[in-house]
Amino acid sequence: MDRWNGKIAVVTRAGSSLAQEIIKELIKYGMIVVGLSFRYNSMDDIKEFLDIENAPGIFYPRVCNIKYKEDIEETLNWVKHHFGSLNVLVNNTGYLSIDDITEIDYNDYVESKEISIYGVSNCAIHAAKLMKDNPKHESHILNVNSDINLRFPEETKKFSDFIYEMSTNLVRDFVETQDIFLSSKTPITDIVPFPFQFEPSKMPILREEDVAAAVISALSTPYDYSGCEILKKHNYAWIKPVGDT
């Protein structure tokens, strides 16, 4: 992780407990982290952590609703203006509305599409533009995705589960396509936590710290290998050489 000391990272959905664990780890390694959330006060815990731990990194909270393309552009222009470039993007954004098919609200369906598909994709596209002039070894895009299709039997799923599953599959396809065009310079990693801590308590579960550790592990991977997908279900990672399609 030494090569990332002083480098710039953007983490989306920074108000969530998972993103905050990731941000804390990045800050511990001396990274300058810009956290994005549509609520500024949701990032207060990170600022308190910095005050207590005296971590070597720096944290900048930014209000940004990633379902709006203009917000993403404005925020990443701010990053470019203040830091010149971007080294790491952690896409940690998804939206799931728990409803039956007969009760699901159309606006929730649209919200899921705008955040889980367009938001994630637009963040990656605009981040890649900022990263393209970085020297090798100095950029990485990570998507904290979901495998809800592996969690529950088909007969127990709600309609919203299928909508969310569709969005995560599209994100995974987007990651693979992005990998083809960018991996010669920017490694792409898809991190798939399974099962996460909101699962029934009798099941083995992952904590936020485990997922944050997976992010650090991916960033620590030698540049010649791109962590194509880290599937935490069985504690193994699929890796491939950078540029291999």
Tab-separated table of C-alpha atoms in Angstrom:
chain	number	residue	atom	x	y	z
A	1	MET	CA	0.000	0.000	0.000
A	2	ASP	CA	3.008	2.337	0.201
A	3	ARG	CA	2.549	3.404	-3.427
A	4	TRP	CA	-0.883	4.835	-2.571
A	5	ASN	CA	0.399	7.120	0.188
A	6	GLY	CA	-0.608	10.688	-0.683
A	7	LYS	CA	-2.700	9.540	-3.648
A	8	ILE	CA	-6.310	10.611	-4.276
A	9	ALA	CA	-9.327	8.330	-3.783
A	10	VAL	CA	-13.040	8.938	-4.286
A	11	VAL	CA	-15.514	6.756	-2.369
A	12	THR	CA	-19.228	6.912	-3.158
A	13	ARG	CA	-22.069	6.504	-0.649
A	14	ALA	CA	-19.705	7.708	2.033
A	15	GLY	CA	-22.473	7.981	4.609
A	16	SER	CA	-22.948	4.203	4.766
A	17	SER	CA	-21.228	2.157	7.466
A	18	LEU	CA	-19.502	0.002	4.840
A	19	ALA	CA	-18.055	2.963	2.944
A	20	GLN	CA	-16.881	4.511	6.198
A	21	GLU	CA	-14.885	1.384	7.066
A	22	ILE	CA	-13.302	1.502	3.615
A	23	ILE	CA	-12.509	5.204	3.981
A	24	LYS	CA	-10.942	4.693	7.407
A	25	GLU	CA	-8.650	2.011	5.996
A	26	LEU	CA	-7.594	4.178	3.059
A	27	ILE	CA	-6.876	7.081	5.403
A	28	LYS	CA	-4.774	4.823	7.626
A	29	TYR	CA	-2.525	4.259	4.622
A	30	GLY	CA	-2.110	7.968	4.008
A	31	MET	CA	-4.541	8.431	1.148
A	32	ILE	CA	-6.434	11.654	0.486
A	33	VAL	CA	-10.058	10.520	0.362
A	34	VAL	CA	-12.995	12.447	-1.069
A	35	GLY	CA	-16.225	10.957	0.263
A	36	LEU	CA	-19.452	11.464	-1.681
A	37	SER	CA	-22.889	11.411	-0.093
A	38	PHE	CA	-26.147	13.231	-0.732
A	39	ARG	CA	-26.265	14.100	2.999
A	40	TYR	CA	-23.308	16.010	4.416
A	41	ASN	CA	-23.977	15.138	8.067
A	42	SER	CA	-23.951	11.402	7.283
A	43	MET	CA	-20.142	11.652	7.088
A	44	ASP	CA	-19.639	13.125	10.570
A	45	ASP	CA	-18.408	9.794	11.997
A	46	ILE	CA	-15.412	9.805	9.667
A	47	LYS	CA	-14.387	13.292	10.766
A	48	GLU	CA	-14.629	12.180	14.408
A	49	PHE	CA	-12.486	9.126	13.593
A	50	LEU	CA	-9.807	11.373	12.113
A	51	ASP	CA	-9.755	13.543	15.216
A	52	ILE	CA	-9.374	10.523	17.511
A	53	GLU	CA	-6.954	8.344	15.520
A	54	ASN	CA	-4.686	11.059	14.124
A	55	ALA	CA	-4.525	9.056	10.883
A	56	PRO	CA	-1.958	10.158	8.273
A	57	GLY	CA	-4.506	10.596	5.458
A	58	ILE	CA	-6.959	13.419	4.786
A	59	PHE	CA	-10.723	13.283	4.340
A	60	TYR	CA	-12.855	15.692	2.325
A	61	PRO	CA	-16.634	15.225	2.578
A	62	ARG	CA	-18.566	16.295	-0.510
A	63	VAL	CA	-22.309	16.449	-1.112
A	64	CYS	CA	-22.992	14.586	-4.350
A	65	ASN	CA	-26.059	12.666	-5.486
A	66	ILE	CA	-24.630	10.262	-8.040
A	67	LYS	CA	-27.939	9.674	-9.776
A	68	TYR	CA	-27.416	13.157	-11.265
A	69	LYS	CA	-24.764	13.312	-13.973
A	70	GLU	CA	-24.237	17.016	-13.266
A	71	ASP	CA	-23.363	16.283	-9.617
A	72	ILE	CA	-20.761	13.729	-10.668
A	73	GLU	CA	-19.201	16.075	-13.216
A	74	GLU	CA	-19.098	18.981	-10.764
A	75	THR	CA	-17.540	16.847	-8.031
A	76	LEU	CA	-14.853	15.290	-10.218
A	77	ASN	CA	-14.064	18.699	-11.707
A	78	TRP	CA	-13.539	19.840	-8.111
A	79	VAL	CA	-11.170	16.899	-7.593
A	80	LYS	CA	-9.255	17.793	-10.755
A	81	HIS	CA	-9.037	21.474	-9.781
A	82	HIS	CA	-7.732	20.756	-6.268
A	83	PHE	CA	-5.581	17.654	-6.840
A	84	GLY	CA	-4.900	17.499	-10.564
A	85	SER	CA	-5.935	13.896	-10.997
A	86	LEU	CA	-7.611	10.862	-9.433
A	87	ASN	CA	-5.987	7.561	-8.517
A	88	VAL	CA	-8.649	5.350	-6.948
A	89	LEU	CA	-12.418	5.108	-7.284
A	90	VAL	CA	-14.411	2.915	-4.904
A	91	ASN	CA	-17.931	2.617	-6.292
A	92	ASN	CA	-19.973	1.628	-3.265
A	93	THR	CA	-23.473	2.489	-4.381
A	94	GLY	CA	-26.674	0.516	-4.710
A	95	TYR	CA	-30.365	0.974	-4.088
A	96	LEU	CA	-32.894	-1.670	-3.086
A	97	SER	CA	-36.550	-1.032	-2.276
A	98	ILE	CA	-38.263	-3.851	-0.410
A	99	ASP	CA	-41.683	-4.250	-1.993
A	100	ASP	CA	-43.961	-6.882	-3.437
A	101	ILE	CA	-44.553	-6.717	-7.206
A	102	THR	CA	-48.139	-5.577	-6.582
A	103	GLU	CA	-46.987	-2.815	-4.260
A	104	ILE	CA	-43.727	-1.593	-5.761
A	105	ASP	CA	-43.703	2.097	-6.520
A	106	TYR	CA	-42.629	3.111	-10.019
A	107	ASN	CA	-40.452	5.868	-8.568
A	108	ASP	CA	-38.545	3.274	-6.532
A	109	TYR	CA	-37.947	1.272	-9.693
A	110	VAL	CA	-36.613	4.370	-11.459
A	111	GLU	CA	-34.507	5.261	-8.410
A	112	SER	CA	-32.928	1.807	-8.427
A	113	LYS	CA	-32.046	2.153	-12.103
A	114	GLU	CA	-30.699	5.697	-11.760
A	115	ILE	CA	-28.490	4.934	-8.763
A	116	SER	CA	-27.446	1.303	-9.224
A	117	ILE	CA	-26.854	1.459	-12.981
A	118	TYR	CA	-26.481	5.014	-14.292
A	119	GLY	CA	-24.862	6.395	-11.150
A	120	VAL	CA	-22.259	3.651	-10.848
A	121	SER	CA	-21.502	3.721	-14.582
A	122	ASN	CA	-21.232	7.511	-14.777
A	123	CYS	CA	-18.895	7.616	-11.774
A	124	ALA	CA	-16.619	5.053	-13.409
A	125	ILE	CA	-16.677	6.785	-16.804
A	126	HIS	CA	-15.840	10.237	-15.439
A	127	ALA	CA	-13.255	8.827	-13.027
A	128	ALA	CA	-11.558	6.999	-15.897
A	129	LYS	CA	-11.249	10.296	-17.775
A	130	LEU	CA	-9.409	11.768	-14.789
A	131	MET	CA	-7.207	8.700	-14.451
A	132	LYS	CA	-6.183	8.338	-18.084
A	133	ASP	CA	-3.094	10.543	-17.786
A	134	ASN	CA	-1.800	8.832	-14.645
A	135	PRO	CA	1.435	6.855	-14.905
A	136	LYS	CA	1.141	3.091	-14.632
A	137	HIS	CA	0.813	1.709	-11.104
A	138	GLU	CA	-1.190	4.774	-10.049
A	139	SER	CA	-4.859	4.081	-10.758
A	140	HIS	CA	-7.474	1.498	-9.791
A	141	ILE	CA	-11.280	1.266	-10.018
A	142	LEU	CA	-13.146	-0.921	-7.523
A	143	ASN	CA	-16.854	-1.716	-7.561
A	144	VAL	CA	-18.412	-3.093	-4.380
A	145	ASN	CA	-21.144	-5.101	-6.054
A	146	SER	CA	-23.736	-7.601	-4.859
A	147	ASP	CA	-24.684	-11.179	-5.614
A	148	ILE	CA	-28.234	-11.124	-4.342
A	149	ASN	CA	-29.039	-13.821	-6.901
A	150	LEU	CA	-26.877	-16.200	-4.833
A	151	ARG	CA	-28.340	-15.303	-1.463
A	152	PHE	CA	-31.882	-16.535	-1.562
A	153	PRO	CA	-33.848	-19.319	-3.294
A	154	GLU	CA	-35.920	-18.054	-6.215
A	155	GLU	CA	-39.204	-18.766	-4.434
A	156	THR	CA	-38.307	-16.527	-1.477
A	157	LYS	CA	-37.295	-13.468	-3.494
A	158	LYS	CA	-39.365	-10.331	-3.656
A	159	PHE	CA	-39.883	-8.528	-6.954
A	160	SER	CA	-37.515	-5.788	-5.834
A	161	ASP	CA	-34.809	-8.431	-5.355
A	162	PHE	CA	-35.018	-9.291	-9.042
A	163	ILE	CA	-34.866	-5.610	-10.011
A	164	TYR	CA	-31.775	-5.133	-7.850
A	165	GLU	CA	-30.269	-8.364	-9.184
A	166	MET	CA	-30.766	-7.086	-12.722
A	167	SER	CA	-28.933	-3.865	-11.882
A	168	THR	CA	-25.996	-5.675	-10.244
A	169	ASN	CA	-25.654	-7.990	-13.239
A	170	LEU	CA	-25.617	-4.975	-15.552
A	171	VAL	CA	-22.937	-3.355	-13.398
A	172	ARG	CA	-20.882	-6.551	-13.575
A	173	ASP	CA	-21.221	-6.606	-17.375
A	174	PHE	CA	-20.222	-2.939	-17.445
A	175	VAL	CA	-17.163	-3.709	-15.307
A	176	GLU	CA	-16.071	-6.442	-17.709
A	177	THR	CA	-16.538	-4.151	-20.715
A	178	GLN	CA	-14.714	-1.352	-18.929
A	179	ASP	CA	-11.923	-3.787	-18.102
A	180	ILE	CA	-11.391	-4.541	-21.791
A	181	PHE	CA	-10.880	-0.870	-22.643
A	182	LEU	CA	-9.067	0.329	-19.517
A	183	SER	CA	-7.146	-2.555	-17.993
A	184	SER	CA	-4.054	-1.880	-20.070
A	185	LYS	CA	-3.638	1.073	-17.738
A	186	THR	CA	-6.209	0.880	-14.942
A	187	PRO	CA	-6.990	-2.354	-13.078
A	188	ILE	CA	-10.682	-3.020	-12.452
A	189	THR	CA	-11.861	-5.008	-9.428
A	190	ASP	CA	-15.380	-6.217	-8.686
A	191	ILE	CA	-15.794	-7.007	-4.980
A	192	VAL	CA	-18.801	-9.193	-4.200
A	193	PRO	CA	-19.499	-9.575	-0.455
A	194	PHE	CA	-21.587	-12.680	0.297
A	195	PRO	CA	-23.335	-13.044	2.664
A	196	PHE	CA	-23.208	-9.609	4.255
A	197	GLN	CA	-24.178	-8.722	7.815
A	198	PHE	CA	-27.861	-8.139	7.178
A	199	GLU	CA	-28.235	-11.902	6.578
A	200	PRO	CA	-29.917	-14.130	9.223
A	201	SER	CA	-27.703	-14.376	12.275
A	202	LYS	CA	-27.315	-18.171	12.038
A	203	MET	CA	-25.427	-17.852	8.771
A	204	PRO	CA	-21.709	-17.052	8.579
A	205	ILE	CA	-21.567	-13.354	7.821
A	206	LEU	CA	-19.129	-10.726	6.679
A	207	ARG	CA	-18.519	-7.534	8.575
A	208	GLU	CA	-17.807	-4.130	7.086
A	209	GLU	CA	-14.189	-4.603	8.151
A	210	ASP	CA	-13.933	-7.746	5.996
A	211	VAL	CA	-15.064	-5.909	2.883
A	212	ALA	CA	-12.733	-2.997	3.655
A	213	ALA	CA	-9.899	-5.519	3.975
A	214	ALA	CA	-10.812	-6.889	0.524
A	215	VAL	CA	-10.478	-3.376	-0.904
A	216	ILE	CA	-7.036	-2.990	0.673
A	217	SER	CA	-6.063	-6.443	-0.599
A	218	ALA	CA	-7.074	-5.506	-4.147
A	219	LEU	CA	-5.127	-2.243	-3.982
A	220	SER	CA	-2.103	-4.120	-2.639
A	221	THR	CA	-2.115	-6.574	-5.553
A	222	PRO	CA	0.908	-6.181	-7.855
A	223	TYR	CA	0.097	-3.993	-10.837
A	224	ASP	CA	0.568	-6.827	-13.346
A	225	TYR	CA	-2.566	-8.512	-11.998
A	226	SER	CA	-6.069	-7.088	-12.055
A	227	GLY	CA	-8.426	-8.455	-9.399
A	228	CYS	CA	-11.178	-9.172	-11.886
A	229	GLU	CA	-13.518	-10.363	-9.175
A	230	ILE	CA	-13.079	-10.997	-5.470
A	231	LEU	CA	-15.901	-13.302	-4.434
A	232	LYS	CA	-15.858	-13.422	-0.653
A	233	LYS	CA	-18.262	-16.364	-0.443
A	234	HIS	CA	-15.439	-18.879	-0.418
A	235	ASN	CA	-12.531	-16.548	0.303
A	236	TYR	CA	-10.991	-16.798	-3.120
A	237	ALA	CA	-10.187	-14.263	-5.787
A	238	TRP	CA	-10.162	-14.522	-9.531
A	239	ILE	CA	-7.203	-12.628	-10.907
A	240	LYS	CA	-5.909	-12.115	-14.412
A	241	PRO	CA	-3.020	-10.223	-15.973
A	242	VAL	CA	-3.700	-6.578	-16.765
A	243	GLY	CA	-4.827	-6.300	-20.379
A	244	ASP	CA	-5.978	-9.933	-20.594
A	245	THR	CA	-9.574	-10.102	-21.851
